[in-house]
Amino acid sequence: EAGVTQSPTHLIKTRGQQATLRCSPISGHTSVYWYQQALGLGLQFLLWYDEGEERNRGNFPPRFSGRQFPNYSSELNVNALELEDSALYLCASSLASGGGQPQHFGDGTRLSIL
Amino acid sequence: GNSVTQMEGPVTLSEEAFLTINCTYTATGYPSLFWYVQYPGEGLQLLLKATKADDKGSNKGFEATYRKETTSFHLEKGSVQVSDSAVYFCALLRGGGFKTIFGAGTRLFVKA
């Protein structure tokens, strides 16, 4: 079974640009989650999508947005990039959000802002 | 609200030492509890889980017991290896459409 895949692995941008990160969940998983992990820090919850709908959002400004497609893959878009957006962005997927199903993570996209 | 508290790291041990990483939680209802491990340069991997009180999750020599009376889920390993050096995250998930709550993570260094 293929795991959660994220692309690109690394992304280098400059301040003010826009970044798009992509995530393909495990086959059969309908929930997708996005997290930001800055260097040396824990996970900061960004967004949760389930069945194409945004279910919950973390404490991030509106320039962080995303969507989930009919095939359950997802995009995270970050507009007007700032230096502090440099981080590892992790995507996770799970079976339907109820029932105590664990999240399975991809290896992340390392976003560097110059 | 729901929360997870882990012991602060880094934890530094010598090879073959006994490991305990403390995790306590606050939650209403009966959450599922998880430990994840993150090796350098990688995403998080599910290490073990427990879904009800007194369950013991185990994997790769690690184990943790769901203690409802003390609201704890401490991670233990009897003899650590250098390859266990990683960041460990405790997490809880309530059913019914709630998102997973992660602890801050505990970095473990194991010296040869």
mmCIF file of C-alpha atoms in Angstrom:
data_model
loop_
_atom_site.group_PDB
_atom_site.id
_atom_site.type_symbol
_atom_site.label_atom_id
_atom_site.label_comp_id
_atom_site.label_asym_id
_atom_site.label_seq_id
_atom_site.Cartn_x
_atom_site.Cartn_y
_atom_site.Cartn_z
ATOM 1 C CA GLU A 1 0.000 0.000 0.000
ATOM 2 C CA ALA A 2 1.432 3.353 -1.019
ATOM 3 C CA GLY A 3 1.790 5.802 1.831
ATOM 4 C CA VAL A 4 0.979 9.481 1.930
ATOM 5 C CA THR A 5 2.969 11.255 -0.765
ATOM 6 C CA GLN A 6 3.864 14.911 -0.788
ATOM 7 C CA SER A 7 5.379 17.077 -3.486
ATOM 8 C CA PRO A 8 7.657 18.762 -3.965
ATOM 9 C CA THR A 9 10.191 17.530 -1.416
ATOM 10 C CA HIS A 10 11.861 20.925 -1.269
ATOM 11 C CA LEU A 11 10.618 24.322 -2.369
ATOM 12 C CA ILE A 12 12.583 27.547 -2.371
ATOM 13 C CA LYS A 13 10.760 30.854 -2.722
ATOM 14 C CA THR A 14 11.356 34.503 -2.016
ATOM 15 C CA ARG A 15 9.343 36.858 0.141
ATOM 16 C CA GLY A 16 6.023 37.865 -1.365
ATOM 17 C CA GLN A 17 5.772 34.875 -3.691
ATOM 18 C CA GLN A 18 3.130 32.181 -3.568
ATOM 19 C CA ALA A 19 3.701 28.494 -2.845
ATOM 20 C CA THR A 20 1.598 25.442 -3.639
ATOM 21 C CA LEU A 21 2.178 22.174 -1.822
ATOM 22 C CA ARG A 22 0.493 18.939 -2.802
ATOM 23 C CA CYS A 23 -0.542 15.819 -0.936
ATOM 24 C CA SER A 24 -1.930 12.454 -2.034
ATOM 25 C CA PRO A 25 -3.501 10.458 0.787
ATOM 26 C CA ILE A 26 -3.408 6.722 1.276
ATOM 27 C CA SER A 27 -5.952 5.032 -0.958
ATOM 28 C CA GLY A 28 -9.297 4.881 0.816
ATOM 29 C CA HIS A 29 -8.520 7.718 3.207
ATOM 30 C CA THR A 30 -10.950 10.604 3.003
ATOM 31 C CA SER A 31 -9.503 12.953 5.628
ATOM 32 C CA VAL A 32 -6.425 15.064 4.977
ATOM 33 C CA TYR A 33 -4.618 17.216 7.533
ATOM 34 C CA TRP A 34 -1.913 19.843 7.120
ATOM 35 C CA TYR A 35 0.637 20.805 9.769
ATOM 36 C CA GLN A 36 3.491 23.271 9.957
ATOM 37 C CA GLN A 37 6.640 22.223 11.779
ATOM 38 C CA ALA A 38 9.162 24.993 12.238
ATOM 39 C CA LEU A 39 12.725 24.022 13.080
ATOM 40 C CA GLY A 40 12.997 22.584 16.581
ATOM 41 C CA LEU A 41 9.323 23.070 17.331
ATOM 42 C CA GLY A 42 6.283 20.866 17.520
ATOM 43 C CA LEU A 43 3.448 20.445 15.083
ATOM 44 C CA GLN A 44 1.175 23.385 14.474
ATOM 45 C CA PHE A 45 -2.201 22.347 13.080
ATOM 46 C CA LEU A 46 -3.123 24.192 9.890
ATOM 47 C CA LEU A 47 -6.124 22.648 8.152
ATOM 48 C CA TRP A 48 -8.319 19.575 8.093
ATOM 49 C CA TYR A 49 -10.311 18.456 5.064
ATOM 50 C CA ASP A 50 -12.794 15.638 4.949
ATOM 51 C CA GLU A 51 -14.916 14.630 1.975
ATOM 52 C CA GLY A 52 -13.954 17.808 0.178
ATOM 53 C CA GLU A 53 -14.981 20.145 2.977
ATOM 54 C CA GLU A 54 -12.829 22.191 5.343
ATOM 55 C CA ARG A 55 -13.634 20.821 8.830
ATOM 56 C CA ASN A 56 -11.299 22.802 11.012
ATOM 57 C CA ARG A 57 -8.641 25.445 10.772
ATOM 58 C CA GLY A 58 -5.739 26.300 13.028
ATOM 59 C CA ASN A 59 -4.645 29.724 14.177
ATOM 60 C CA PHE A 60 -3.039 30.865 10.900
ATOM 61 C CA PRO A 61 -3.709 33.953 8.777
ATOM 62 C CA PRO A 62 -6.013 33.734 5.724
ATOM 63 C CA ARG A 63 -3.046 33.690 3.336
ATOM 64 C CA PHE A 64 -2.794 30.006 4.280
ATOM 65 C CA SER A 65 -5.530 28.207 2.382
ATOM 66 C CA GLY A 66 -6.165 24.907 0.742
ATOM 67 C CA ARG A 67 -8.604 22.591 -0.849
ATOM 68 C CA GLN A 68 -9.398 18.935 -1.249
ATOM 69 C CA PHE A 69 -10.194 17.470 -4.627
ATOM 70 C CA PRO A 70 -12.786 14.804 -5.507
ATOM 71 C CA ASN A 71 -10.043 12.156 -5.477
ATOM 72 C CA TYR A 72 -9.228 13.272 -1.884
ATOM 73 C CA SER A 73 -5.838 14.700 -2.775
ATOM 74 C CA SER A 74 -5.177 18.127 -1.370
ATOM 75 C CA GLU A 75 -3.308 21.360 -1.987
ATOM 76 C CA LEU A 76 -1.990 23.850 0.517
ATOM 77 C CA ASN A 77 -1.496 27.359 -0.808
ATOM 78 C CA VAL A 78 0.501 30.016 0.962
ATOM 79 C CA ASN A 79 0.282 33.542 -0.441
ATOM 80 C CA ALA A 80 2.484 36.555 0.224
ATOM 81 C CA LEU A 81 5.244 34.393 1.679
ATOM 82 C CA GLU A 82 7.104 35.692 4.717
ATOM 83 C CA LEU A 83 10.460 34.613 6.115
ATOM 84 C CA GLU A 84 8.792 32.957 9.108
ATOM 85 C CA ASP A 85 6.874 30.635 6.784
ATOM 86 C CA SER A 86 10.088 28.651 6.358
ATOM 87 C CA ALA A 87 9.249 25.252 7.806
ATOM 88 C CA LEU A 88 8.518 21.611 7.103
ATOM 89 C CA TYR A 89 4.912 21.214 5.991
ATOM 90 C CA LEU A 90 3.485 17.815 6.815
ATOM 91 C CA CYS A 91 0.401 16.234 5.351
ATOM 92 C CA ALA A 92 -1.426 13.357 7.007
ATOM 93 C CA SER A 93 -4.414 11.274 6.048
ATOM 94 C CA SER A 94 -6.815 9.004 7.865
ATOM 95 C CA LEU A 95 -9.921 6.984 7.301
ATOM 96 C CA ALA A 96 -13.186 8.772 8.082
ATOM 97 C CA SER A 97 -12.619 11.176 10.918
ATOM 98 C CA GLY A 98 -14.599 9.305 13.523
ATOM 99 C CA GLY A 99 -13.787 6.048 15.232
ATOM 100 C CA GLY A 100 -10.302 6.792 16.547
ATOM 101 C CA GLN A 101 -8.495 6.257 13.245
ATOM 102 C CA PRO A 102 -4.810 7.242 13.453
ATOM 103 C CA GLN A 103 -3.252 9.705 11.048
ATOM 104 C CA HIS A 104 -0.571 8.564 8.624
ATOM 105 C CA PHE A 105 2.023 11.115 7.606
ATOM 106 C CA GLY A 106 3.994 11.897 4.504
ATOM 107 C CA ASP A 107 7.636 12.940 4.645
ATOM 108 C CA GLY A 108 6.791 16.588 4.188
ATOM 109 C CA THR A 109 7.699 19.501 1.969
ATOM 110 C CA ARG A 110 10.569 21.656 3.176
ATOM 111 C CA LEU A 111 9.671 25.260 2.286
ATOM 112 C CA SER A 112 12.523 27.743 2.450
ATOM 113 C CA ILE A 113 11.904 31.475 2.066
ATOM 114 C CA LEU A 114 14.897 33.545 1.011
ATOM 115 C CA GLY B 1 -10.556 21.375 26.245
ATOM 116 C CA ASN B 2 -8.449 18.486 25.038
ATOM 117 C CA SER B 3 -4.693 18.674 25.549
ATOM 118 C CA VAL B 4 -1.551 16.573 25.723
ATOM 119 C CA THR B 5 1.481 17.328 27.893
ATOM 120 C CA GLN B 6 4.814 15.637 27.335
ATOM 121 C CA MET B 7 8.024 15.843 29.307
ATOM 122 C CA GLU B 8 10.400 18.410 27.915
ATOM 123 C CA GLY B 9 13.501 17.249 26.161
ATOM 124 C CA PRO B 10 16.014 16.644 25.079
ATOM 125 C CA VAL B 11 16.435 13.316 26.789
ATOM 126 C CA THR B 12 19.972 11.947 26.485
ATOM 127 C CA LEU B 13 20.668 8.301 27.294
ATOM 128 C CA SER B 14 23.441 5.818 26.795
ATOM 129 C CA GLU B 15 22.834 2.758 24.659
ATOM 130 C CA GLU B 16 20.989 -0.032 26.508
ATOM 131 C CA ALA B 17 19.553 2.370 29.096
ATOM 132 C CA PHE B 18 15.880 2.278 30.114
ATOM 133 C CA LEU B 19 13.665 4.906 28.529
ATOM 134 C CA THR B 20 10.568 6.586 29.891
ATOM 135 C CA ILE B 21 8.921 9.544 28.207
ATOM 136 C CA ASN B 22 6.000 10.866 30.224
ATOM 137 C CA CYS B 23 2.714 11.844 28.604
ATOM 138 C CA THR B 24 -0.447 13.012 30.326
ATOM 139 C CA TYR B 25 -3.656 14.127 28.721
ATOM 140 C CA THR B 26 -6.838 16.048 29.366
ATOM 141 C CA ALA B 27 -9.919 14.987 27.472
ATOM 142 C CA THR B 28 -13.612 14.443 27.882
ATOM 143 C CA GLY B 29 -14.952 11.069 26.974
ATOM 144 C CA TYR B 30 -12.738 8.169 25.974
ATOM 145 C CA PRO B 31 -10.024 9.202 23.539
ATOM 146 C CA SER B 32 -7.682 6.951 21.608
ATOM 147 C CA LEU B 33 -4.021 7.520 22.443
ATOM 148 C CA PHE B 34 -1.005 7.305 20.155
ATOM 149 C CA TRP B 35 2.754 7.602 20.097
ATOM 150 C CA TYR B 36 4.404 8.795 16.905
ATOM 151 C CA VAL B 37 8.123 8.891 16.117
ATOM 152 C CA GLN B 38 9.880 11.285 13.752
ATOM 153 C CA TYR B 39 13.347 10.360 12.536
ATOM 154 C CA PRO B 40 15.578 13.138 11.157
ATOM 155 C CA GLY B 41 14.406 14.399 7.785
ATOM 156 C CA GLU B 42 11.234 12.338 7.792
ATOM 157 C CA GLY B 43 7.562 12.664 8.605
ATOM 158 C CA LEU B 44 5.876 11.150 11.635
ATOM 159 C CA GLN B 45 5.374 7.398 11.855
ATOM 160 C CA LEU B 46 2.756 5.781 14.032
ATOM 161 C CA LEU B 47 4.662 3.832 16.689
ATOM 162 C CA LEU B 48 1.859 2.385 18.805
ATOM 163 C CA LYS B 49 -1.682 3.040 19.900
ATOM 164 C CA ALA B 50 -4.263 2.178 22.554
ATOM 165 C CA THR B 51 -7.966 2.707 22.185
ATOM 166 C CA LYS B 52 -9.362 2.038 25.664
ATOM 167 C CA ALA B 53 -8.404 2.051 29.305
ATOM 168 C CA ASP B 54 -5.792 -0.535 30.372
ATOM 169 C CA ASP B 55 -4.884 -1.309 26.750
ATOM 170 C CA LYS B 56 -1.158 -1.717 26.192
ATOM 171 C CA GLY B 57 0.221 -0.686 22.834
ATOM 172 C CA SER B 58 3.571 -2.126 21.799
ATOM 173 C CA ASN B 59 5.892 -2.048 18.813
ATOM 174 C CA LYS B 60 9.648 -2.385 18.181
ATOM 175 C CA GLY B 61 10.323 -2.909 21.892
ATOM 176 C CA PHE B 62 8.393 0.221 22.879
ATOM 177 C CA GLU B 63 5.252 -0.001 24.953
ATOM 178 C CA ALA B 64 2.725 2.289 26.605
ATOM 179 C CA THR B 65 -0.311 1.575 28.771
ATOM 180 C CA TYR B 66 -3.515 3.637 28.683
ATOM 181 C CA ARG B 67 -4.063 4.650 32.316
ATOM 182 C CA LYS B 68 -7.403 6.358 32.701
ATOM 183 C CA GLU B 69 -7.080 6.816 36.458
ATOM 184 C CA THR B 70 -3.917 8.884 36.038
ATOM 185 C CA THR B 71 -4.766 10.148 32.515
ATOM 186 C CA SER B 72 -1.349 9.010 31.340
ATOM 187 C CA PHE B 73 0.214 7.135 28.431
ATOM 188 C CA HIS B 74 3.925 6.969 29.221
ATOM 189 C CA LEU B 75 6.267 5.524 26.596
ATOM 190 C CA GLU B 76 8.834 2.962 27.779
ATOM 191 C CA LYS B 77 11.587 0.860 26.288
ATOM 192 C CA GLY B 78 13.810 -1.464 28.244
ATOM 193 C CA SER B 79 17.015 -1.008 26.255
ATOM 194 C CA VAL B 80 17.426 1.857 23.803
ATOM 195 C CA GLN B 81 19.656 1.825 20.741
ATOM 196 C CA VAL B 82 21.409 4.622 18.897
ATOM 197 C CA SER B 83 18.880 4.123 16.094
ATOM 198 C CA ASP B 84 16.077 5.141 18.476
ATOM 199 C CA SER B 85 17.350 8.725 18.418
ATOM 200 C CA ALA B 86 14.351 10.705 17.173
ATOM 201 C CA VAL B 87 11.541 12.993 18.273
ATOM 202 C CA TYR B 88 8.598 11.274 19.951
ATOM 203 C CA PHE B 89 5.078 12.735 19.932
ATOM 204 C CA CYS B 90 2.205 11.697 22.159
ATOM 205 C CA ALA B 91 -1.260 12.304 20.706
ATOM 206 C CA LEU B 92 -4.917 11.820 21.481
ATOM 207 C CA LEU B 93 -7.970 11.524 19.284
ATOM 208 C CA ARG B 94 -11.549 11.656 20.341
ATOM 209 C CA GLY B 95 -13.957 9.942 18.021
ATOM 210 C CA GLY B 96 -16.894 11.611 16.384
ATOM 211 C CA GLY B 97 -15.135 14.030 14.118
ATOM 212 C CA PHE B 98 -12.571 15.629 16.398
ATOM 213 C CA LYS B 99 -9.042 16.268 15.236
ATOM 214 C CA THR B 100 -5.923 14.691 16.711
ATOM 215 C CA ILE B 101 -4.194 16.673 19.449
ATOM 216 C CA PHE B 102 -0.394 16.336 19.528
ATOM 217 C CA GLY B 103 1.997 16.981 22.369
ATOM 218 C CA ALA B 104 4.991 19.243 21.822
ATOM 219 C CA GLY B 105 7.343 16.336 21.152
ATOM 220 C CA THR B 106 10.323 14.998 23.102
ATOM 221 C CA ARG B 107 13.707 14.718 21.439
ATOM 222 C CA LEU B 108 15.696 11.615 22.378
ATOM 223 C CA PHE B 109 19.449 11.313 21.874
ATOM 224 C CA VAL B 110 21.030 7.909 22.424
ATOM 225 C CA LYS B 111 24.832 7.804 22.718
ATOM 226 C CA ALA B 112 26.895 4.762 21.796
#
